[in-house]
Short mmCIF file of C-alpha atoms in Angstrom, two decimals:
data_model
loop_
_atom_site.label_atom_id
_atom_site.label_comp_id
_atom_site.label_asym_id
_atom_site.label_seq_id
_atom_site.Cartn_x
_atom_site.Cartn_y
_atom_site.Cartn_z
CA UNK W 1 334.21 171.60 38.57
CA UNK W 2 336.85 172.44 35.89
CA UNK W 3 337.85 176.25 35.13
CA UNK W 4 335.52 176.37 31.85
CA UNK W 5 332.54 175.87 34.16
CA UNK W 6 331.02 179.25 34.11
CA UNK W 7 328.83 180.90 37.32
CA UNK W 8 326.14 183.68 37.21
CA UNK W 9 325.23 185.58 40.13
CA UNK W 10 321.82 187.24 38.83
CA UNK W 11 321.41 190.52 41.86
CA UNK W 12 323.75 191.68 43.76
CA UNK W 13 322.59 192.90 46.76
CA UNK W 14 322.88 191.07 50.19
CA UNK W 15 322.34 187.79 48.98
CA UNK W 16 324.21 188.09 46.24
CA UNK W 17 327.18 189.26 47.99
CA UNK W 18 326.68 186.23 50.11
CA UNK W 19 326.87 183.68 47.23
CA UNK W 20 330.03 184.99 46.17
CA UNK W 21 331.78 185.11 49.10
CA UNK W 22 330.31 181.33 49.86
CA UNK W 23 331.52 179.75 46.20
CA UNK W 24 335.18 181.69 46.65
CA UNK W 25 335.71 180.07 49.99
CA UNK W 26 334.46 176.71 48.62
CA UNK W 27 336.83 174.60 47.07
CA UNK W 28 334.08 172.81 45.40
CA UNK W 29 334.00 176.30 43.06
CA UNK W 30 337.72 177.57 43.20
CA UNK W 31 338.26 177.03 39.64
CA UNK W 32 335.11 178.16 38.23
CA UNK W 33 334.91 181.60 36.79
CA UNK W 34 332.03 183.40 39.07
CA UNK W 35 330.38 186.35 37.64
CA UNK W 36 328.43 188.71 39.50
CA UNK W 37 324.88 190.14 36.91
CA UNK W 38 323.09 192.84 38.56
CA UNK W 39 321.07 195.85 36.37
CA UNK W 40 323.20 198.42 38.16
CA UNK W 41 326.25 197.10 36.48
CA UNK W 42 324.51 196.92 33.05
CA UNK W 43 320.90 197.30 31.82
CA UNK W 44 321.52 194.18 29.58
CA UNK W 45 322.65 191.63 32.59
CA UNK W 46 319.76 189.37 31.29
CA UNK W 47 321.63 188.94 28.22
CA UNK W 48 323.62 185.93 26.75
CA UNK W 49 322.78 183.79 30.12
CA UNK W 50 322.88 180.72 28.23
CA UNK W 51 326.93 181.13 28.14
CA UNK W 52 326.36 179.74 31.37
CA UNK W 53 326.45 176.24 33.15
CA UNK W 54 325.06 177.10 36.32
CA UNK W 55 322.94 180.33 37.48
CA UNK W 56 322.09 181.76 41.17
CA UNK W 57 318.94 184.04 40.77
CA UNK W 58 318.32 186.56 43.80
CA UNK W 59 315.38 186.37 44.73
CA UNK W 60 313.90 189.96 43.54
CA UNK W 61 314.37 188.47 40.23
CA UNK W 62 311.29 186.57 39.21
CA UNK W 63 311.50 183.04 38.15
CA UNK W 64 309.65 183.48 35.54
CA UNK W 65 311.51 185.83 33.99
CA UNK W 66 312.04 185.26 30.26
CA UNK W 67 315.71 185.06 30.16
CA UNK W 68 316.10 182.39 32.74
CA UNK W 69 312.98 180.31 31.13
CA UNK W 70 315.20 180.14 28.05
CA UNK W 71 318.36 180.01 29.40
CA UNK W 72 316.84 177.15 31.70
CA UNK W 73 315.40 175.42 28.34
CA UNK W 74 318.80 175.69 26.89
CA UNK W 75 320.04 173.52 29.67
CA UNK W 76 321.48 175.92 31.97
CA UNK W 77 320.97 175.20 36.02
CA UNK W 78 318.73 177.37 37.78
CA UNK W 79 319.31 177.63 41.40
CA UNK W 80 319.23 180.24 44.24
CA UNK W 81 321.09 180.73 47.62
CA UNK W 82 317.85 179.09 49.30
CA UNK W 83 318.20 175.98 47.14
CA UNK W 84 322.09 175.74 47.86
CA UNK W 85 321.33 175.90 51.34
CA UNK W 86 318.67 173.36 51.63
CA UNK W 87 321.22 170.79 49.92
CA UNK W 88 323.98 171.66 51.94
CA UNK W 89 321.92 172.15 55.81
CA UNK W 90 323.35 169.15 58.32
CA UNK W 91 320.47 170.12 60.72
CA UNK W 92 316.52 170.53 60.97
CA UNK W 93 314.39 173.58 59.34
CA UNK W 94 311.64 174.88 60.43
CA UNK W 95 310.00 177.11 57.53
CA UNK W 96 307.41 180.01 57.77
CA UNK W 97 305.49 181.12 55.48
CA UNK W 98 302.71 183.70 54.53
CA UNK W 99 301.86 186.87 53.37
CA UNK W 100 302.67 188.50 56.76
CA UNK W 101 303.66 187.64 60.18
CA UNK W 102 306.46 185.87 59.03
CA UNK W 103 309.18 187.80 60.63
CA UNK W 104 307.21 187.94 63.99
CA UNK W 105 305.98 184.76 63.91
CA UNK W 106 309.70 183.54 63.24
CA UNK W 107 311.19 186.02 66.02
CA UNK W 108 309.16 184.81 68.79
CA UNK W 109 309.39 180.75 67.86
CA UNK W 110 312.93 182.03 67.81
CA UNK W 111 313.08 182.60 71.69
CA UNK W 112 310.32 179.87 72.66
CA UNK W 113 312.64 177.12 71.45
CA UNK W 114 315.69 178.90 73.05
CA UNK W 115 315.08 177.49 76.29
CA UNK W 116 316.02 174.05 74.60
CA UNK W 117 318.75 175.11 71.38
CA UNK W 118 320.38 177.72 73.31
CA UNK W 119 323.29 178.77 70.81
CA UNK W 120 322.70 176.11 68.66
CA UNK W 121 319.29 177.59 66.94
CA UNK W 122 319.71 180.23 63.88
CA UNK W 123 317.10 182.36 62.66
CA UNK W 124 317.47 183.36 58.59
CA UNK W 125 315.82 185.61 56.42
CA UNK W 126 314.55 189.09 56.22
CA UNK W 127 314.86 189.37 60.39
CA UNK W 128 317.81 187.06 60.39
CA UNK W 129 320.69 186.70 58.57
CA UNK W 130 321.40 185.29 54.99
CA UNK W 131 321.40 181.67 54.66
CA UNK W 132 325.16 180.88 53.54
CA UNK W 133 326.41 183.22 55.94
CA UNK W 134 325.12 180.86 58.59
CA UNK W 135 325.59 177.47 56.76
CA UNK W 136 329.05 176.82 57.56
CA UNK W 137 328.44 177.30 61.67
CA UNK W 138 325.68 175.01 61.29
CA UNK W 139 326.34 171.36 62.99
CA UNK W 140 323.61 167.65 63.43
CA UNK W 141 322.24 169.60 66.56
CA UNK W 142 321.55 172.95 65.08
CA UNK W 143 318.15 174.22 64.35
CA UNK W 144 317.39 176.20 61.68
CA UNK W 145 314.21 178.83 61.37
CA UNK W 146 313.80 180.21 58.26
CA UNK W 147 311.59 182.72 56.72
CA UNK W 148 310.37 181.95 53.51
CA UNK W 149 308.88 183.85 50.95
CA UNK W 150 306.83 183.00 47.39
CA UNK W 151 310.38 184.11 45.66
CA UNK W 152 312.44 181.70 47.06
CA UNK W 153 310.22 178.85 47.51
CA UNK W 154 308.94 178.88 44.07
CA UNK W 155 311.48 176.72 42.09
CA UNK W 156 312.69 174.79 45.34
CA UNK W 157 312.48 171.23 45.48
CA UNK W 158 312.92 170.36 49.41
CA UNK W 159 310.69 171.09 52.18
CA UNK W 160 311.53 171.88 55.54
CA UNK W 161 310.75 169.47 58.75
CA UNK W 162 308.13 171.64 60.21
CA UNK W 163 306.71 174.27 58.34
CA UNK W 164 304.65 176.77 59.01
CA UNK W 165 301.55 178.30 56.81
CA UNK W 166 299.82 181.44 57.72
CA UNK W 167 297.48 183.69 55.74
CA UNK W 168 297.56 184.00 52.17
CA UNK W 169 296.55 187.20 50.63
CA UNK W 170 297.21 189.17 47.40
CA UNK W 171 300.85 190.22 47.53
CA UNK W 172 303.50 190.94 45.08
CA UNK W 173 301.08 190.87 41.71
CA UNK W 174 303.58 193.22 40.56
CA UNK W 175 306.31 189.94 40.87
CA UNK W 176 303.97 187.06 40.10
CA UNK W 177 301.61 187.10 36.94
CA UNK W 178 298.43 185.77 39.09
CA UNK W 179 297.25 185.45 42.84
CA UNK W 180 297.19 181.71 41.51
CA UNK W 181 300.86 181.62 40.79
CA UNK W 182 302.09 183.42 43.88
CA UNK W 183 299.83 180.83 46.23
CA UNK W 184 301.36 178.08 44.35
CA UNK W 185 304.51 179.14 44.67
CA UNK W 186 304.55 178.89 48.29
CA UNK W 187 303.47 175.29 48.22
CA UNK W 188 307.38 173.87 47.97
CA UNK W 189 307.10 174.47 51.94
CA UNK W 190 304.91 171.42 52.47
CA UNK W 191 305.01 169.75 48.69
CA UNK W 192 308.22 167.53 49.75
CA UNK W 193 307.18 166.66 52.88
CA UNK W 194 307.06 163.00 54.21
CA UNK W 195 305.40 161.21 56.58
CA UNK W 196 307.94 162.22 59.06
CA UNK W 197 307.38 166.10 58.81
CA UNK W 198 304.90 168.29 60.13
CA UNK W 199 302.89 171.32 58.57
CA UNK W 200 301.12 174.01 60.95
CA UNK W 201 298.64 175.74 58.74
CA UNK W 202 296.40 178.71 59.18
CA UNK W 203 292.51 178.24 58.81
CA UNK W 204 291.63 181.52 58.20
CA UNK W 205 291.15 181.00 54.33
CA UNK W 206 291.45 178.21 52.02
CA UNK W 207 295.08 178.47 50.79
CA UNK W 208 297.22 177.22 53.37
CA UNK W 209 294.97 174.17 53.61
CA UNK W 210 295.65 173.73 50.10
CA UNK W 211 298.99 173.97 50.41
CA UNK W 212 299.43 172.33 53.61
CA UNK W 213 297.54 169.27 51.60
CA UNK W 214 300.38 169.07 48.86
CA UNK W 215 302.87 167.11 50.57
CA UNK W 216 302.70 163.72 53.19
CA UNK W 217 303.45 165.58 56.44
CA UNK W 218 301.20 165.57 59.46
CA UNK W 219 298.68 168.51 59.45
CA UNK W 220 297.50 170.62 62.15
CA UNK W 221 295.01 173.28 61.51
CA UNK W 222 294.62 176.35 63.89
CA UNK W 223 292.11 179.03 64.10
CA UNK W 224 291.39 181.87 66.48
CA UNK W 225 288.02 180.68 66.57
CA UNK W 226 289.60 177.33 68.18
CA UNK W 227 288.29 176.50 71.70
CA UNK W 228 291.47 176.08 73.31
CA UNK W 229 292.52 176.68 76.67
CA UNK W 230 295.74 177.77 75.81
CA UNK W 231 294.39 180.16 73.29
CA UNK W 232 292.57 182.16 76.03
CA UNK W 233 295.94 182.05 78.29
CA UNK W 234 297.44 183.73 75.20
CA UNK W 235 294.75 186.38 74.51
CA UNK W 236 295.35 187.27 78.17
CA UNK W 237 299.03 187.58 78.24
CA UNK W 238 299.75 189.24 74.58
CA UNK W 239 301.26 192.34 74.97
CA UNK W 240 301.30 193.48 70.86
CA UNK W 241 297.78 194.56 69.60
CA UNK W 242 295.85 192.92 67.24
CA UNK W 243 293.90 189.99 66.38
CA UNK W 244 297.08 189.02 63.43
CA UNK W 245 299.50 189.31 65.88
CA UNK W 246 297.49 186.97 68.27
CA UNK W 247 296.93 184.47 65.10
CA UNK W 248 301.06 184.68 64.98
CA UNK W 249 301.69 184.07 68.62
CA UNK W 250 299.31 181.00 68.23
CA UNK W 251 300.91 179.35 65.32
CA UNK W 252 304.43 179.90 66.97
CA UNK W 253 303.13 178.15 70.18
CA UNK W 254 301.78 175.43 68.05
CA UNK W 255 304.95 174.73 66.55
CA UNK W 256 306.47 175.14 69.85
CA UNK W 257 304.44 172.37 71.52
CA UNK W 258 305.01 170.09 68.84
CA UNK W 259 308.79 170.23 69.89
CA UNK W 260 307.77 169.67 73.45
CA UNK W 261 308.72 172.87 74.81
CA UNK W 262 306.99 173.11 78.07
CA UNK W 263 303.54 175.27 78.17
CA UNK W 264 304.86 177.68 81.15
CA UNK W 265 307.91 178.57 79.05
CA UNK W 266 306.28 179.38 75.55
CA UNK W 267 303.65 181.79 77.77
CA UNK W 268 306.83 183.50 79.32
CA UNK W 269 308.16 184.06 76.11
CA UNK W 270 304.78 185.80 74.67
CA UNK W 271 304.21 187.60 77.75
CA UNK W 272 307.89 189.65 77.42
CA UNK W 273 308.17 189.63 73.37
CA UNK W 274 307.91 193.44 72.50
CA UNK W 275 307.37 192.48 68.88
CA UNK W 276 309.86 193.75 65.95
CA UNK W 277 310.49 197.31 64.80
CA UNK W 278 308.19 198.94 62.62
CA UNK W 279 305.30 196.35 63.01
CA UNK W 280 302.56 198.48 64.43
CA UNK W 281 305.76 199.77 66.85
CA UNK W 282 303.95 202.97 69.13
CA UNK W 283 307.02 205.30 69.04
CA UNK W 284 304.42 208.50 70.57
CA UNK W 285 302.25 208.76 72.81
CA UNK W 286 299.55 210.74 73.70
CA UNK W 287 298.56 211.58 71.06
CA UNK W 288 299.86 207.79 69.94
CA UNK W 289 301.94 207.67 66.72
CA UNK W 290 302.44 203.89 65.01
CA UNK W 291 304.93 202.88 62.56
CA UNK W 292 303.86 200.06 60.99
CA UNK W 293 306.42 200.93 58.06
CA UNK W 294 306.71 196.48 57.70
CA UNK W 295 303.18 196.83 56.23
CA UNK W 296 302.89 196.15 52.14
CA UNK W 297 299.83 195.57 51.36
CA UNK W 298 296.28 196.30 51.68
CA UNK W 299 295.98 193.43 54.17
CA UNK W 300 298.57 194.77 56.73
CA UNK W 301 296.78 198.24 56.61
CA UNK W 302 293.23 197.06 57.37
CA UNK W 303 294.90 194.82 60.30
CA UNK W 304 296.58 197.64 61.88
CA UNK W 305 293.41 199.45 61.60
CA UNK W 306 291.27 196.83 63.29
CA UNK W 307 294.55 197.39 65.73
CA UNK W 308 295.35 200.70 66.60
CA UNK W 309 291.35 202.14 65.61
CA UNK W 310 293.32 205.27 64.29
CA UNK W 311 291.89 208.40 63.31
CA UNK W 312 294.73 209.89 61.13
CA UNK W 313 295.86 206.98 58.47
CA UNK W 314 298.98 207.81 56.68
CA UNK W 315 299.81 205.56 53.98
CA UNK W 316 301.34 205.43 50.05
CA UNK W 317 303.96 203.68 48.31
CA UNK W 318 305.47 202.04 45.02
CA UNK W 319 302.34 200.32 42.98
CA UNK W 320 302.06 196.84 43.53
CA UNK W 321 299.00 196.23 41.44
CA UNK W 322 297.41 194.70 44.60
CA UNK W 323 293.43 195.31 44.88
CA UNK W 324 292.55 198.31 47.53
CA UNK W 325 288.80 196.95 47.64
CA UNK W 326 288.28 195.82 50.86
CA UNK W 327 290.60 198.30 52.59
CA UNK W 328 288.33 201.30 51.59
CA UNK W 329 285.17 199.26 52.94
CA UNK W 330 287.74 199.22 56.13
CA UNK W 331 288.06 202.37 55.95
CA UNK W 332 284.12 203.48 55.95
CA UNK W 333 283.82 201.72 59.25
CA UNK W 334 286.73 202.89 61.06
CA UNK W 335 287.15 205.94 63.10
CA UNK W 336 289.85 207.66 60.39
CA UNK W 337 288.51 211.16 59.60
CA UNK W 338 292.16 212.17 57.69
CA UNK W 339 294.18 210.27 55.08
CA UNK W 340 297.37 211.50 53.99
CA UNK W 341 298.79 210.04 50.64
CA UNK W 342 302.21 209.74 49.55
CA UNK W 343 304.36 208.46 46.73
CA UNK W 344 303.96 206.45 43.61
CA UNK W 345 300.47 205.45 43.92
CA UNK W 346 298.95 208.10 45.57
CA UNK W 347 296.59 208.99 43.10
CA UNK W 348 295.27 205.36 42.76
CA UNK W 349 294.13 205.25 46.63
CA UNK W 350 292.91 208.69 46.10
CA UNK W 351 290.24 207.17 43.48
CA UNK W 352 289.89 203.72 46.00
CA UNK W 353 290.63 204.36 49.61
CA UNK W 354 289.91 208.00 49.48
CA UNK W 355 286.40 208.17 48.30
CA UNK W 356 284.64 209.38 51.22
CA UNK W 357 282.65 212.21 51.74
CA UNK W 358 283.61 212.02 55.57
CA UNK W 359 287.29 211.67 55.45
CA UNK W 360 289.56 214.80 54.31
CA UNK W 361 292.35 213.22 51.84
CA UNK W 362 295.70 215.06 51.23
CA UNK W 363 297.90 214.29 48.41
CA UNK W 364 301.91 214.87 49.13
CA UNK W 365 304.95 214.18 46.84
CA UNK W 366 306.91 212.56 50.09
CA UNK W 367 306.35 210.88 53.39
CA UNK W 368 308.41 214.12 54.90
CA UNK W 369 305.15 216.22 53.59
CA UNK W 370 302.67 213.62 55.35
CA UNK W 371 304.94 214.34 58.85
CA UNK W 372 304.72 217.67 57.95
CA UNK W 373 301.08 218.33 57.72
CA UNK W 374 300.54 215.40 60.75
CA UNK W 375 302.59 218.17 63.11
CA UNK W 376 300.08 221.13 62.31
CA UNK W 377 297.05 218.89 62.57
CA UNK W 378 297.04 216.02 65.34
CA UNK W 379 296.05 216.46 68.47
CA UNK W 380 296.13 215.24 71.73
CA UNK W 381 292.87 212.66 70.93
CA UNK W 382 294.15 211.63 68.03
CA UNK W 383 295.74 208.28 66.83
CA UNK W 384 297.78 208.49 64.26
CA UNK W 385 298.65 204.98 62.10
CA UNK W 386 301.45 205.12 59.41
CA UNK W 387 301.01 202.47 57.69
CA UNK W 388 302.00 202.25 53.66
CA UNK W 389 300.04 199.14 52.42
CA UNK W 390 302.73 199.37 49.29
CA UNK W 391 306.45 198.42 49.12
CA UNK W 392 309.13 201.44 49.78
CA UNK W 393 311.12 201.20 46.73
CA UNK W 394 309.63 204.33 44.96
CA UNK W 395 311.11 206.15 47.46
CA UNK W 396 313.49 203.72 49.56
CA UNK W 397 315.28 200.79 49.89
CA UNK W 398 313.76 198.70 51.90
CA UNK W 399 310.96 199.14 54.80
CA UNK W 400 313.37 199.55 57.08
CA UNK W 401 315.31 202.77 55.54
CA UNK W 402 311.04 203.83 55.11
CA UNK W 403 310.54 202.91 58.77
CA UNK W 404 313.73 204.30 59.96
CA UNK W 405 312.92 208.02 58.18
CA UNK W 406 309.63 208.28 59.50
CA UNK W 407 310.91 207.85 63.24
CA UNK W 408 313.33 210.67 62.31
CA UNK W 409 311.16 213.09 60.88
CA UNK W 410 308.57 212.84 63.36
CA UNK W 411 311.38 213.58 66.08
CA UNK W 412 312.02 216.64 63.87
CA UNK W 413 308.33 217.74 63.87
CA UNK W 414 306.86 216.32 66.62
CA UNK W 415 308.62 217.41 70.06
#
């Protein structure tokens, strides 16, 4: 590439920062002129992209968006560090999917296959680390898992050798335009499969059959309702709660076995795996306190309910435009008897998740107000379940930083 040949970073947060660094240390890009975009540089960073030849979009950005479309028309590239890394990876991927359960699911395949990769097997995404930082340790007999989400599968054009589908529910409507378009933009994980590949694929609802279906790889279906003996060892050995964490360790051991990793080690694995922070993590007890910070969406809250059977639900975040329906029916026929709402859409699952005659809602500006008024009225009985069913951003910067201040103000209050 010649030194007219013109680079766009579009977000510059971790990934970002990652493409950079990757494209300066390539010689393939030396001579290009690289230029970081990012809306806390300018509020016009969307502008003008069709000055350039090729364009990395972050994946916060939406594909969509109107300024790529017509920069894209105009002939520019579009591509993403997910895209670069598929064309560039010497070695095997194994992609996960979903609309949670990814980074769990991912975790624990992580130290099933161990006992065969050893050092050789690298775990990306939102629980790993970013793709290009690993690329250039990669070798033939690495192995690759990667977590993979509707942003940065939506304009890819490769699928990994064994993927794995599990729920999908209504997430991000704020970042697609319909449930139809986020569902389909998950389908790139099977779509470019052949006949050599494999795709695990929940059978809990119809749409990772559907997507599982788009490509030529060999299909395996798996239920909880399954009559498998090795499901029952599982159920007997799981030491996180709940029937989605279950659904996880099953699709992990599925994968697992289809890699020929011996039964006895995959149970060892489950048996010790003390699941990731902030994922229905019990951080009190007696009364028992769980951060289940991880959770975005109305789906996560009504699974950590089924869970936990909580009678305290704290919960609240940045609006999503996600559908609270079916968590308020959860709600009627749970054990909760207190809600306390927080942050940007407080008000909304005031008029939704709130309306109950038996349940006493509270309304605070901040999650430090919710710890607050926890302190003065738990007790010993109780079970407490924090869990936001929206994304942090209207108040943090991730789940983690959400997650992270929760832990720290209920050491403050709670001794």
């Amino acid at each position: 590439m010649n030194s007219r040949f013109k680079i766009a970073i579009l977000g510059f947060g971790l990934e970002g920062k990652s493409v950079m660094k990757y494209l300066k240390s390539n010689s393939e890009y030396q001579n290009c002129e690289i230029m970081a975009l990012d809306k806390k540089f300018s509020p016009d960073y969307l502008k003008n992209l069709k000055q350039f030849n090729i364009i990395f979009r972050s994946p916060g950005l939406p594909y969509l968006t109107k300024e790529i479309q017509s920069a894209k028309n105009a002939g520019v590239k579009i591509t993403s560090a997910t895209k670069l890394f598929f064309d560039k990876c010497p070695c095997p991927i194994i992609g996960i999917t979903g609309s949670k359960g990814k980074g769990t699911t991912a975790t624990l395949l992580s130290k099933m296959l161990k006992t065969r990769w050893g050092d050789n097997i690298f775990l990306i995404g939102n629980i790993g680390l970013p793709a290009l930082k690993i690329l250039p340790k990669l070798k033939k007999n690495s192995l690759v898992i990667f977590e993979l989400s509707s942003f940065q599968l939506q304009d890819l054009r490769k699928s990994p050798n064994l993927s794995i589908v599990l729920d999908i529910t209504p997430e991000h409507q704020d970042h697609h335009q319909t449930f139809k378009e986020y569902a389909d933009a998950k389908s790139s994980i099977s779509r470019f499969q052949t006949k050599n590949d494999i795709t695990v694929f929940s059978r809990n609802n119809p749409w990772p059959k559907k997507i599982a279906a788009q490509g030529n790889g060999r299909k395996i279906g798996f239920s909880l309702k399954d009559k498998k003996i090795l499901l029952s060892k599982i159920k007997k050995i799981i030491p996180l709660p709940g029937r989605h964490n279950l659904q996880n360790a099953y699709a992990a051991t599925i994968a697992a076995k289809t890699l020929k990793i011996p039964e006895q080690k995959i149970l060892r694995e489950i048996k010790n795996f003390k699941g990731l922070p902030y994922r229905l993590e019990l951080i009190h007890k007696s009364p028992n306190i769980y951060n289940d910070s991880a959770s975005t969406n109305p789906e996560a809250v009504i699974a950590g309910i089924k869970a936990t059977n909580p009678t305290i639900l704290i919960m609240g975040g940045k609006n999503k435009k996600l559908s609270y329906k079916n968590l308020r029916k959860a709600v009627l026929v749970s054990p909760i008897k207190k809600i306390y709402l927080y942050g940007d859409n407080k008000n909304e699952l005031k008029n939704t998740v709130g309306k109950n005659k038996n349940i006493t809602v509270k309304i605070l500006p901040t999650l430090s107000g919710a710890v607050k008024i926890l302190k003065k009225e738990i007790s010993k009985n109780d079970t407490a379940l924090f869990s936001p069913g929206a994304a942090s951003f209207d108040q943090f910067k991730n789940y983690e930083e959400r997650g992270r201040k929760f832990n720290q103000l209920l050491n403050n209050y709670i001794k």
